[in-house]
Every structure is written in C-alpha cells, then in structure tokens.
Coordinates of C-alpha atoms in Angstrom, one line a residue:
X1 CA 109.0 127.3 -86.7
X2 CA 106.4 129.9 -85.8
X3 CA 105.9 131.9 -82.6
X4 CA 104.3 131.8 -82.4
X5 CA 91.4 123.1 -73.2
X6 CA 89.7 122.2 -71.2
X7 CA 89.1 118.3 -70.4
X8 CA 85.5 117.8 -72.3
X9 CA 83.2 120.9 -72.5
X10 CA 83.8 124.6 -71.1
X11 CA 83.8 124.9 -67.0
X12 CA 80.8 125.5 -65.1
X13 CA 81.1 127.8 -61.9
X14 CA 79.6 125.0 -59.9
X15 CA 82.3 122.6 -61.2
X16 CA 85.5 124.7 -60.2
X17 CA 88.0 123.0 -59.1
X18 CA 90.2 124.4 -55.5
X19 CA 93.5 124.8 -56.2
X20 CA 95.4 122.1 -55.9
X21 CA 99.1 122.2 -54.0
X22 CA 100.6 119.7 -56.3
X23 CA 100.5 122.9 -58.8
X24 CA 104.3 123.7 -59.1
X25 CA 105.5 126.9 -60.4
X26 CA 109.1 129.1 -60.7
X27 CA 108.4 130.9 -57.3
X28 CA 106.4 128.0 -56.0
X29 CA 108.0 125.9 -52.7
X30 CA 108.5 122.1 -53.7
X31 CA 105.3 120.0 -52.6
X32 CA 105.1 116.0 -51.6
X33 CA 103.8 115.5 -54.5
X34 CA 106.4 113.1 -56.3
X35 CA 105.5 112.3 -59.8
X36 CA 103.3 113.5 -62.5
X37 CA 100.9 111.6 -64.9
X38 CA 100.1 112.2 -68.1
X39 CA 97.9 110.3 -70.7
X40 CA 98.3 107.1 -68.8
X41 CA 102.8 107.8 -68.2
X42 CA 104.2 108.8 -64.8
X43 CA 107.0 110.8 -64.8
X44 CA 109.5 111.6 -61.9
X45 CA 108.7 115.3 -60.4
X46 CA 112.0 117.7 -59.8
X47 CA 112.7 121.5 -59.6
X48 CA 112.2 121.4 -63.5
X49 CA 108.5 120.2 -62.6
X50 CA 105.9 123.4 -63.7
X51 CA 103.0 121.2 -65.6
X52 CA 99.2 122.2 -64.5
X53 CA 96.6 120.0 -64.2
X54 CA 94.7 122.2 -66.1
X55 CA 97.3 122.0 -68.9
X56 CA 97.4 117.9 -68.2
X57 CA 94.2 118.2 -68.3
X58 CA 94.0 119.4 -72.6
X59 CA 96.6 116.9 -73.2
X60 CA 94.7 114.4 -76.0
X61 CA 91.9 116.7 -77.3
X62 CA 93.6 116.7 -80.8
X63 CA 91.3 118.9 -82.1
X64 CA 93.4 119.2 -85.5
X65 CA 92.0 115.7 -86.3
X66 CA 88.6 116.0 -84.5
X67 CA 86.3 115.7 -87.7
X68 CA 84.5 118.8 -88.8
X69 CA 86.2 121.3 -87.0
X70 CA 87.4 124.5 -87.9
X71 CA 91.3 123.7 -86.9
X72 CA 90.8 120.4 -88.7
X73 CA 89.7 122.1 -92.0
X74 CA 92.4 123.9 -92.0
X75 CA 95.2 121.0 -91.5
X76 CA 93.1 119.5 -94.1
X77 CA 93.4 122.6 -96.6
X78 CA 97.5 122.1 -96.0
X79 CA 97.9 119.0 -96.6
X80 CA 95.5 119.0 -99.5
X81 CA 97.6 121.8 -101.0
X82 CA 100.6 119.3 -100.9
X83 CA 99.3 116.6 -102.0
X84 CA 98.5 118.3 -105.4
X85 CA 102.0 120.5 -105.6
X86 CA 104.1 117.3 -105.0
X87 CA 103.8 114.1 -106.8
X88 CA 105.9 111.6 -108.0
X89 CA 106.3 109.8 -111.6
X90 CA 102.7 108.0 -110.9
X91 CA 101.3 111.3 -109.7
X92 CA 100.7 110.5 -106.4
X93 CA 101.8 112.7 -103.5
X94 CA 105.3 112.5 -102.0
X95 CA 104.7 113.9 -98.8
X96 CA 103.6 112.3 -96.0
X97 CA 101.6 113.7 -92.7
X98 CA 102.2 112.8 -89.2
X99 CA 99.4 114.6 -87.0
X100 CA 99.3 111.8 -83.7
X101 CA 102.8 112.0 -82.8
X102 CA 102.9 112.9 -78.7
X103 CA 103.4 115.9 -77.5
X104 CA 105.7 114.8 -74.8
X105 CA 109.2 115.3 -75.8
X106 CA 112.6 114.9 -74.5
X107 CA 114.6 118.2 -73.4
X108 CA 117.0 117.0 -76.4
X109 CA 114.1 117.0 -79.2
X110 CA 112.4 120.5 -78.5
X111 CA 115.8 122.0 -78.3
X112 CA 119.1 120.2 -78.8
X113 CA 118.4 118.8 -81.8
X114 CA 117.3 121.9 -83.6
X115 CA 120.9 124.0 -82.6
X116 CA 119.2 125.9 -79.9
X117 CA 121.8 127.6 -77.2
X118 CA 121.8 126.8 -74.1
X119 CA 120.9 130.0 -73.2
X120 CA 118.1 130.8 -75.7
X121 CA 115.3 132.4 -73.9
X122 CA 112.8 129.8 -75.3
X123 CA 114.3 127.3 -72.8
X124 CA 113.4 129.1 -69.7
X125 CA 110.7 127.8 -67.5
X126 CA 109.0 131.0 -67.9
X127 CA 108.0 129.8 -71.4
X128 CA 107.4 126.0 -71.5
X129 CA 105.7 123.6 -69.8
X130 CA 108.2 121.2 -68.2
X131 CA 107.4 117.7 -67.1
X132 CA 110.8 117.4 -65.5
X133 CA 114.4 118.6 -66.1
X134 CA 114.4 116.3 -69.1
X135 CA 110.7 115.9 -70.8
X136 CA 108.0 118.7 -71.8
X137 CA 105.2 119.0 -73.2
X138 CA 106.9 120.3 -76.7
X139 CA 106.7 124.0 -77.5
X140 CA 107.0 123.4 -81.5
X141 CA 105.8 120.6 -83.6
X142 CA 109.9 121.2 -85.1
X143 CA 110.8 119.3 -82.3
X144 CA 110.0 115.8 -84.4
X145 CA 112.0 116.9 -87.4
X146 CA 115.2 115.5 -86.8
X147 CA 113.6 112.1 -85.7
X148 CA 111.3 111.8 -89.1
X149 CA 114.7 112.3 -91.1
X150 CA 117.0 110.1 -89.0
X151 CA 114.2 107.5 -90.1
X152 CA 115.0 108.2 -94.1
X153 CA 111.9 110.5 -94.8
X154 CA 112.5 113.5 -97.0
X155 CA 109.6 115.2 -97.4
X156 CA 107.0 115.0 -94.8
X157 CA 104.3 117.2 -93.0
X158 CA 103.9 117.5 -88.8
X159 CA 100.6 118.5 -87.5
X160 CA 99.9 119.1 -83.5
X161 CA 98.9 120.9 -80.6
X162 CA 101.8 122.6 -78.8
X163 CA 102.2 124.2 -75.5
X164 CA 103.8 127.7 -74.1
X165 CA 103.6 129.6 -71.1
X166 CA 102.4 132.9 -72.3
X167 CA 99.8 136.1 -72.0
X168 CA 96.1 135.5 -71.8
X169 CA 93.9 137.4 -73.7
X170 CA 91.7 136.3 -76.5
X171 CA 94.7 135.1 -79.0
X172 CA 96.7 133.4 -76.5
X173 CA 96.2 130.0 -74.8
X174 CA 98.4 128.0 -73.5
X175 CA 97.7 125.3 -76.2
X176 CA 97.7 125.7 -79.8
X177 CA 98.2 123.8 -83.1
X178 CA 101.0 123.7 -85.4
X179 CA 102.3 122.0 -88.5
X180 CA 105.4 121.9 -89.8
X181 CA 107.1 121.0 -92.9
X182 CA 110.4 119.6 -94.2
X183 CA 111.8 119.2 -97.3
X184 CA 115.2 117.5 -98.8
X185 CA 116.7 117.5 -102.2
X186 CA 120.0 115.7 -103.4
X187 CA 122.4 117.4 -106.1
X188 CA 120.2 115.5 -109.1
X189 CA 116.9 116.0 -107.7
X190 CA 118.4 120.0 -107.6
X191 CA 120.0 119.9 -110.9
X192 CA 118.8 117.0 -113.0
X193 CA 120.3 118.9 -116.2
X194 CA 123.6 119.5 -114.8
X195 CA 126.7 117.3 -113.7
X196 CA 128.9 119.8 -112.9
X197 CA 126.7 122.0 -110.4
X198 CA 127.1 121.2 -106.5
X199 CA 125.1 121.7 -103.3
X200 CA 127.9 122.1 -101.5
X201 CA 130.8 124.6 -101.5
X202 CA 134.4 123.2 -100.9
X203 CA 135.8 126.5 -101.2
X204 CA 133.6 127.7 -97.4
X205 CA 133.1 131.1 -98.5
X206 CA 129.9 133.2 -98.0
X207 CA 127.7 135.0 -99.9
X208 CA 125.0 137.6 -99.2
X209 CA 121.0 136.9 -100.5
X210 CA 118.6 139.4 -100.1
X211 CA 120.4 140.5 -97.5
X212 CA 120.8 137.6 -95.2
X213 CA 124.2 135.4 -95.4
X214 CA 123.5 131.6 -96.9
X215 CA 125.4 129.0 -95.4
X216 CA 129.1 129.2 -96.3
X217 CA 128.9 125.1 -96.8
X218 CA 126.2 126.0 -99.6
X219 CA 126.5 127.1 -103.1
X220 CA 124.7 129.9 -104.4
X221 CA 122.9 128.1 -106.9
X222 CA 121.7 125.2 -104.6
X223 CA 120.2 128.0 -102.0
X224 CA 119.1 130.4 -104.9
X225 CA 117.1 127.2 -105.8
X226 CA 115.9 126.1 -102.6
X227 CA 114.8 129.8 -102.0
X228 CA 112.6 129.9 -104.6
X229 CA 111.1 126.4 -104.1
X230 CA 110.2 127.7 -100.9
X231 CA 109.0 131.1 -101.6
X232 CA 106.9 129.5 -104.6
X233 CA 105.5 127.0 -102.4
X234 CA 104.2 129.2 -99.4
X235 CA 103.1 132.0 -101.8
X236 CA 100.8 129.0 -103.2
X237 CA 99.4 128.2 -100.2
X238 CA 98.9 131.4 -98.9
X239 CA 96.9 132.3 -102.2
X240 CA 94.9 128.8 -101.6
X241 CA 94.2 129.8 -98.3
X242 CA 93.3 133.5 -98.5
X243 CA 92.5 133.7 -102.3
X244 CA 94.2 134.2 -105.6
X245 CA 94.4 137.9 -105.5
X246 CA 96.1 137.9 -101.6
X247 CA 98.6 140.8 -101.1
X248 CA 102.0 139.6 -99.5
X249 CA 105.8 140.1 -98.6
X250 CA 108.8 138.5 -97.3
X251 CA 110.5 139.6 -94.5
X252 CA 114.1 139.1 -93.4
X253 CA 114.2 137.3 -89.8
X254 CA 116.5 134.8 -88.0
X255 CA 115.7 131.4 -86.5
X256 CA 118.1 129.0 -84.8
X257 CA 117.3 126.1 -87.3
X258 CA 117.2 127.9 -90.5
X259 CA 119.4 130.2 -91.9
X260 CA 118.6 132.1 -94.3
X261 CA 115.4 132.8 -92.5
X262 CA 112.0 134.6 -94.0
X263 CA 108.7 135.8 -92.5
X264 CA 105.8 135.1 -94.8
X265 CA 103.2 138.5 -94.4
X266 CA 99.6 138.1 -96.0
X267 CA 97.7 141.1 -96.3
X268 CA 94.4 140.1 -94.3
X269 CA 91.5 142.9 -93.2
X270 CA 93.3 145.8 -93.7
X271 CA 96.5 145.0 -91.8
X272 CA 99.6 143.0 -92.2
X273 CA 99.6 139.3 -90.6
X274 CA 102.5 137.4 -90.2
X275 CA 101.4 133.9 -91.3
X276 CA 104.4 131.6 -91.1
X277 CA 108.3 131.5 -90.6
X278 CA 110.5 129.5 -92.7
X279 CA 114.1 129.2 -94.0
X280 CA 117.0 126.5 -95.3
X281 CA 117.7 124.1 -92.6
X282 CA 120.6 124.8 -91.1
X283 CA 122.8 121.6 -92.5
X284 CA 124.7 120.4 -89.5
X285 CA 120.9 119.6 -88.2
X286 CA 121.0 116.8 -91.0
X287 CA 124.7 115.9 -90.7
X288 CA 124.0 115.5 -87.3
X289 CA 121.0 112.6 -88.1
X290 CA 122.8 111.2 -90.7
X291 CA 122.1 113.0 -93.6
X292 CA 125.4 114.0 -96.0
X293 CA 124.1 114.5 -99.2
X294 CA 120.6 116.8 -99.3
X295 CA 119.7 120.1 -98.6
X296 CA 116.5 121.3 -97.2
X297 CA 114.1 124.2 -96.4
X298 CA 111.4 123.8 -94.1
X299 CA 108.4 126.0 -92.6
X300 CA 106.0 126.1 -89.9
X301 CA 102.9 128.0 -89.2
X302 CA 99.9 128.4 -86.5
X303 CA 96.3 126.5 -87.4
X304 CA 94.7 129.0 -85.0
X305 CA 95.7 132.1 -86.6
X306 CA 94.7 130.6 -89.9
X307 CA 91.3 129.6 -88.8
X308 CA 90.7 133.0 -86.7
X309 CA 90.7 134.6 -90.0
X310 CA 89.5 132.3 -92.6
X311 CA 86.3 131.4 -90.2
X312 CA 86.4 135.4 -88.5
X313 CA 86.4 133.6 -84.8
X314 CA 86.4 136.2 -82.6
X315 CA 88.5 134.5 -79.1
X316 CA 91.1 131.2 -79.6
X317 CA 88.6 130.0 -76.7
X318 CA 86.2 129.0 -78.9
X319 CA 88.8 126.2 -80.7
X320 CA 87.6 124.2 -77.2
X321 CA 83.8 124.4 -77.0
X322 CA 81.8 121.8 -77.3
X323 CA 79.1 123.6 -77.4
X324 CA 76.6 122.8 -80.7
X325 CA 76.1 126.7 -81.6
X326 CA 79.8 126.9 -82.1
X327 CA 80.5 123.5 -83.9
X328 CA 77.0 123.1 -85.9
X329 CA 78.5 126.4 -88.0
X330 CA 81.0 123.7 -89.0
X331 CA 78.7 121.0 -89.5
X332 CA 80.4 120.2 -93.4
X333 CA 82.3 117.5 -95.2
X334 CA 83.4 120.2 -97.5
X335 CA 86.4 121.7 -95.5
X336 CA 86.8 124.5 -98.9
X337 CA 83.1 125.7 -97.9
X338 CA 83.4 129.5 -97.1
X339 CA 81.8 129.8 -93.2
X340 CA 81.8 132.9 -91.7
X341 CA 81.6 132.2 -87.6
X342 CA 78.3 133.9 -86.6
X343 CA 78.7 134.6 -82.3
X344 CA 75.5 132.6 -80.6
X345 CA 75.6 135.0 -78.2
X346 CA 77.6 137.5 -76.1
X347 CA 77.9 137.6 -72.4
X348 CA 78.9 140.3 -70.3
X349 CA 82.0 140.9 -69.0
X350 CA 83.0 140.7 -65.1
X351 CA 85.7 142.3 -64.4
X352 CA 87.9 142.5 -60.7
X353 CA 91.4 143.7 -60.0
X354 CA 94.4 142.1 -58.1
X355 CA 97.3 144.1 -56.6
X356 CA 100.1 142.8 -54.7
X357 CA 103.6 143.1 -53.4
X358 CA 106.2 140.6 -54.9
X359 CA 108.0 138.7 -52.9
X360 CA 111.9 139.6 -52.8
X361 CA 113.2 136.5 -53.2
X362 CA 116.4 136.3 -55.8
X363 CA 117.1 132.5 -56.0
X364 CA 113.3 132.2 -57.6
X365 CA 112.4 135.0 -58.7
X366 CA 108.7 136.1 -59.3
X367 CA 107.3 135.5 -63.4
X368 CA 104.1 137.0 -64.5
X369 CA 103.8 133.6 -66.4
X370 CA 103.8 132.2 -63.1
X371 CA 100.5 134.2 -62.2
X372 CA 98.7 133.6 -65.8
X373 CA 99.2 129.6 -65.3
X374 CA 97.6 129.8 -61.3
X375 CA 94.7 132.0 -62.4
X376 CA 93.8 129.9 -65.8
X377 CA 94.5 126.7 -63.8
X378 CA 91.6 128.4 -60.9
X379 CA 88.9 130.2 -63.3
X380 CA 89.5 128.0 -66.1
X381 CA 88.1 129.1 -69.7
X382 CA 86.0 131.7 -67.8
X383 CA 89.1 133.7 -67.8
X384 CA 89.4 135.8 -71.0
X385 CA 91.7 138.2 -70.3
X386 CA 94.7 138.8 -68.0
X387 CA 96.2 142.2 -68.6
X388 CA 99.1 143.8 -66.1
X389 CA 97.8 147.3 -65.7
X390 CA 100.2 149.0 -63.2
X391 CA 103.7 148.8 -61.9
X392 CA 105.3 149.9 -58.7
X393 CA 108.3 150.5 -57.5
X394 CA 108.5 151.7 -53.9
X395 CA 110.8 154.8 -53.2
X396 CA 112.2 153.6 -49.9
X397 CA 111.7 149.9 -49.2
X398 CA 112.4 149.1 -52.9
X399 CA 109.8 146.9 -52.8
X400 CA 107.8 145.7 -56.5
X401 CA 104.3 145.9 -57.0
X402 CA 101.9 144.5 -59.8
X403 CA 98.2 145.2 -60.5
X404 CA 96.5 143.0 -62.9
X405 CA 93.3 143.2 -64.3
X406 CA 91.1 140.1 -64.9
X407 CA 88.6 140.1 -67.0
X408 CA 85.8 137.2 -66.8
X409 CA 83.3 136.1 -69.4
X410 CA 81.5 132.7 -69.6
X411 CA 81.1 131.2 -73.0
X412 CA 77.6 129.5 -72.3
X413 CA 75.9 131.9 -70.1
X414 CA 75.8 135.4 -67.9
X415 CA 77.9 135.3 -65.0
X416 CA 77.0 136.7 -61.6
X417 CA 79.3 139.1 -59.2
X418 CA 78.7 136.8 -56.7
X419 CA 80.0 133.7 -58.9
X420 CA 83.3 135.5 -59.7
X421 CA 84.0 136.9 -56.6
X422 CA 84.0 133.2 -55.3
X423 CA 86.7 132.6 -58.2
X424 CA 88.5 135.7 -57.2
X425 CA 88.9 134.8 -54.1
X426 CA 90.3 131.7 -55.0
X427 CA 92.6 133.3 -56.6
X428 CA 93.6 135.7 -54.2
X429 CA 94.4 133.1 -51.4
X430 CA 96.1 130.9 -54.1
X431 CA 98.4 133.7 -55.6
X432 CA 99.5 134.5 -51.9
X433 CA 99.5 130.7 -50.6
X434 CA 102.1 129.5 -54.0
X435 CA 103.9 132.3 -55.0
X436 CA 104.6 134.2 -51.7
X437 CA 103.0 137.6 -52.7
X438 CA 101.5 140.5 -50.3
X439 CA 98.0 141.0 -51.3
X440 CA 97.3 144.9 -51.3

C-alpha cells in the first residue's frame, strides 16, 4: 500500500565478489545460465529474468522478526496496537499477523489480483525484481491480501520484507519491510442498530467525500463509516508511535486497490512525513475472491521509515549490520523503550565518478535502474550513494551521455583509494561488459 542485505554481516573489500555473467539485466544480452535458485527453489530463467545474486543473496534475513531489532520493535509496536483496539466478546484480539509468508509471488498476486493495469508503471522491469515472466520477488506485502481473504480471514495483519529496483542513497535499498492491513465488515457488524441501512447501493449512483468519489456500489453511510474507522484507527497508531500530541493531516491520493484513497502525514522534526497510504478496498477485489457481503478498508506502511525516525538511524544500511555497536543499542526486551541510535563511528567518504555513452539500442533500451543494481551487486553495502550528476545530449551524433557520482563509505572501517579504485574498476569493465556502454 505504500511506496513506498547483505548475506550475514556487511562486505569486506577482501571478500568482493567479481561480477558474475549470470547477472541479467533490461539492456543485458541473455547468458547460459538457465535457471535461478532461490531459498532452496529453482526457477526457469527467460527474458523476464533480472534477479541479482546480491538481491538472492538478502532473501531470508527477516529482520522484522529477528528478536531485538529496531525493525522488529516496530512490527511489534503495530501489532501490539491492534491487539488492544480490536477485541472480541472475550476481549481477546481479532486480528491475526502473518509475518513468514514468502516473498516469492506469482505475476498474478503482486498485480492482478490487486486491479493493477496492465500497463501500470509498477509492472515494468525497471521497478521489480523478476524471477521470470511469471514469479518475483513481491514489490508489496498487498500482494497476499486477496489469498488471506479467499481463505475466510477478515481481519488480519501482513508483515515482510519487499523488494524494488530503485535509487541508492541512504533511504533507498533495494529491500525493505512492510505491513499491511485489512479489514472486513458485514451490514450488522456496520450497523448493528439498524435493519434498514445497506452497504451496498442498488440505485449505482455516486457520490463525492472529501473530494474523492466513493464507489458508486457503496452507500454513503457504509463508506462514511468505514472512513472514519480508518482514519480513527491510523490517527491512533500514529499518536502510539510518535506520541499523543503528534501533528497530522490527510491527504487526497489515488491507489489502484483502494478507492477512496488517503495519505496519512505525521508532523516529525520539523517537516511533514508521509507515513502510510490507505483507502476502501476497491470491492470487485473481494467479489473477485469470493466475498459478496463485506466491505473493507485497508492500509499499508514502511517499518524502515518508522524506525529511521523513532530510533533517529541515520542510513537504511544500518537495518543489515551485524555489527554489536549497532545492535547492542537495541539490546531490550522492552520494544516501547525510547533509544535514540548513537553513530559508533563515522568513516570517510571515497568518492569517484563514472561517465559514459549509452548504447543506442531501441528494442532494450538503457535504465538507470539497470546501472544501480550492477554497481550494488559489485561494491555491495560499501556503496552509499549513487547520484546521476550530468546529462548529455550530443549536438550532431545525437548520442546520450550519463555521469554518475558514486559515493563509497564502509560501515566498519576507513577505506583506502587504492581499495575503491579496485571496486571502481570493477565496475567500470562490468557496466561496459553487461550493459553495452562507452566508457568516457
């Protein structure tokens, strides 16, 4: 619902791997290789195939359930909060958590079953790690909700690490951690008072809330209801996880799954943060597994973000150290203790440019994404930062030209020129070997 590593410690510079040709990318030529493995499951390779090993490589690590750490605490604080906002007769909780589902997902759960076009942009290769033409690595933990109410649950929580091709800098990595919620009410569980009131409208017509158009299959009163179930609930938790007094505002967005569709903004160090996206479930999502007779409204937000601010962690690289300086801060059974992240020590940047003609090729065309995967799957966790810093455009040939700037900094210790120039140049043959650039 929201936008939005390593195998077991950070990588040494004497433990960097080459680059490996079974690395497949958008631009990249097919390879021999012929299937991929993944926690123990081989799956066919195709022209769909874009998967690192360094991304394989995370797959597992569950650190939302790894005890007494930071990302943990905060799936804890969640579910916690839920637990104690929805009970039953007997006052225990109705919602139920699912945090070990796998992250490998069928083209058909990350997207089909959620109403997402064809042609949505989150689909493109540019932006999710594909296994094949018809498995990923999932790019939302809302690619298990229609599965968890096909199998009768109605209110339930899903917790996970998710995976996206995107920027790199120190609030992007390719893996982070989501959870998700869902909801569903029937007309008496809406209106236990009333036996004339209806969730759904026979008449099809639409109204207008706040703005955004509900569902012309849905009364006013059931979404007017449903809205401010919601908005109560996530108001809660962002006051339990940011503090009584916490600033905030609702902003009008669109999502394919939900419709109407909110932003939930927390006030947080001066500035505006978006904390979570949210909505009512579009309803032929639920007709579509079965479901005739409920509405829903369901959420999803980013542990990362939360715990960046809660615990002041200063780069998402951090989330993957094992190193005791980091996780010793977090050494606690109380996951409500306040712990402000205190940095063990900061290491100088290294810091080398790459420029490079792009290869004109129209039928696979060059992706910056492309680029960020070969050079995190190369220099590992060392990378910090990957920042495009020029364009060119040639006046004659017409030919394209990028600049990037890479910025290095080891976690554990101070890095040498000498050390990253090895890795740069790594880089440099790799980049021109896999995705057919010119290196300036």
């Amino acid at each position: 619902m929201v936008r939005i590593l390593n195998t077991s410690r950070l990588p040494r510079l004497a433990n960097t791997v080459l680059y490996e040709k079974k690395w497949l990318t958008t631009s990249a030529k097919p390879n021999i290789q012929e299937t991929v493995t993944i926690k123990d499951n081989t799956y066919k390779r195709d022209d769909y195939t874009n998967v690192t090993d360094k991304i394989i490589s995370l797959v597992g690590r569950n650190l939302h359930t790894t005890p007494k750490h930071p990302l943990s605490f905060v799936r804890q604080k969640i579910v916690n909060y839920f637990y104690k906002s929805f009970v039953n007769a007997r006052g225990n909780p109705i919602f139920s958590v699912y945090d070990n589902i796998s992250p490998i997902v069928t083209v058909e759960q990350n997207f089909d079953s959620l109403l997402i076009p064809k042609n949505h942009p989150s689909r493109q290769k540019s932006d999710c790690y594909y296994i094949n033409h018809d498995n990923l690595l999932r790019a939302h933990t809302t690619a298990h909700q229609a599965e968890l109410i096909r199998s009768g649950l109605d209110n339930f929580l899903i917790a996970g690490d998710v995976y996206r091709r995107d920027e790199i800098d120190r609030t992007h990595y390719p893996v982070f951690h989501q959870l998700d919620a869902v909801r569903l009410k029937t007309r008496d569980q809406l209106f236990p008072n009333d036996d004339v009131l209806k969730i759904f409208d026979n008449k099809n017509k639409t109204c207008i809330i706040n703005g955004q158009a509900k569902q012309d299959c849905h009364t006013l009163e059931a979404c007017k209801l449903m809205e401010h179930e919601l908005k109560s609930t996530l108001v809660g938790l962002a006051k339990e996880l940011f503090g009584e007094n916490t600033k905030y505002r609702w902003v009008d967005t669109t999502f394919p799954f939900t419709q109407p569709s909110w932003e939930l903004e927390v006030f947080h160090n001066n500035e505006w943060l978006e904390l979570l996206g949210c909505g009512i479930m579009i309803q032929s999502i639920l007709t579509n597994t079965g479901v005739t007779d409920r509405i829903g409204w369901a959420f999803g937000l980013g542990l990362e973000r939360i715990a960046m601010c809660l615990y002041q962690i200063p780069d998402i690289r951090l989330f993957w150290s094992i190193d005791s300086g980091f996780l010793n801060q977090f050494n606690t059974e109380d996951v409500n203790k306040k712990i402000i992240y205190k940095s063990v020590s900061q290491y100088p940047q290294c810091t080398n440019d790459i420029s490079f003609w792009l290869p004109q090729n129209k039928s696979s065309p060059y992706a910056s994404n492309d680029f960020y995967d070969l050079v995190r799957s190369i220099g590992g966790d060392i990378i910090e930062q990957v920042m495009l810093v020029d364009q060119f455009k040639h006046p004659k040939n017409g030919k394209e030209s990028h600049c990037y700037r890479i910025i290095y900094r080891h976690m554990e210790k101070t890095l040498t020129n000498s050390e990253v120039n090895v890795i740069h140049k790594q880089i440099e043959t790799a980049v021109r070997k896999q995705l057919g650039v010119t290196v300036r």
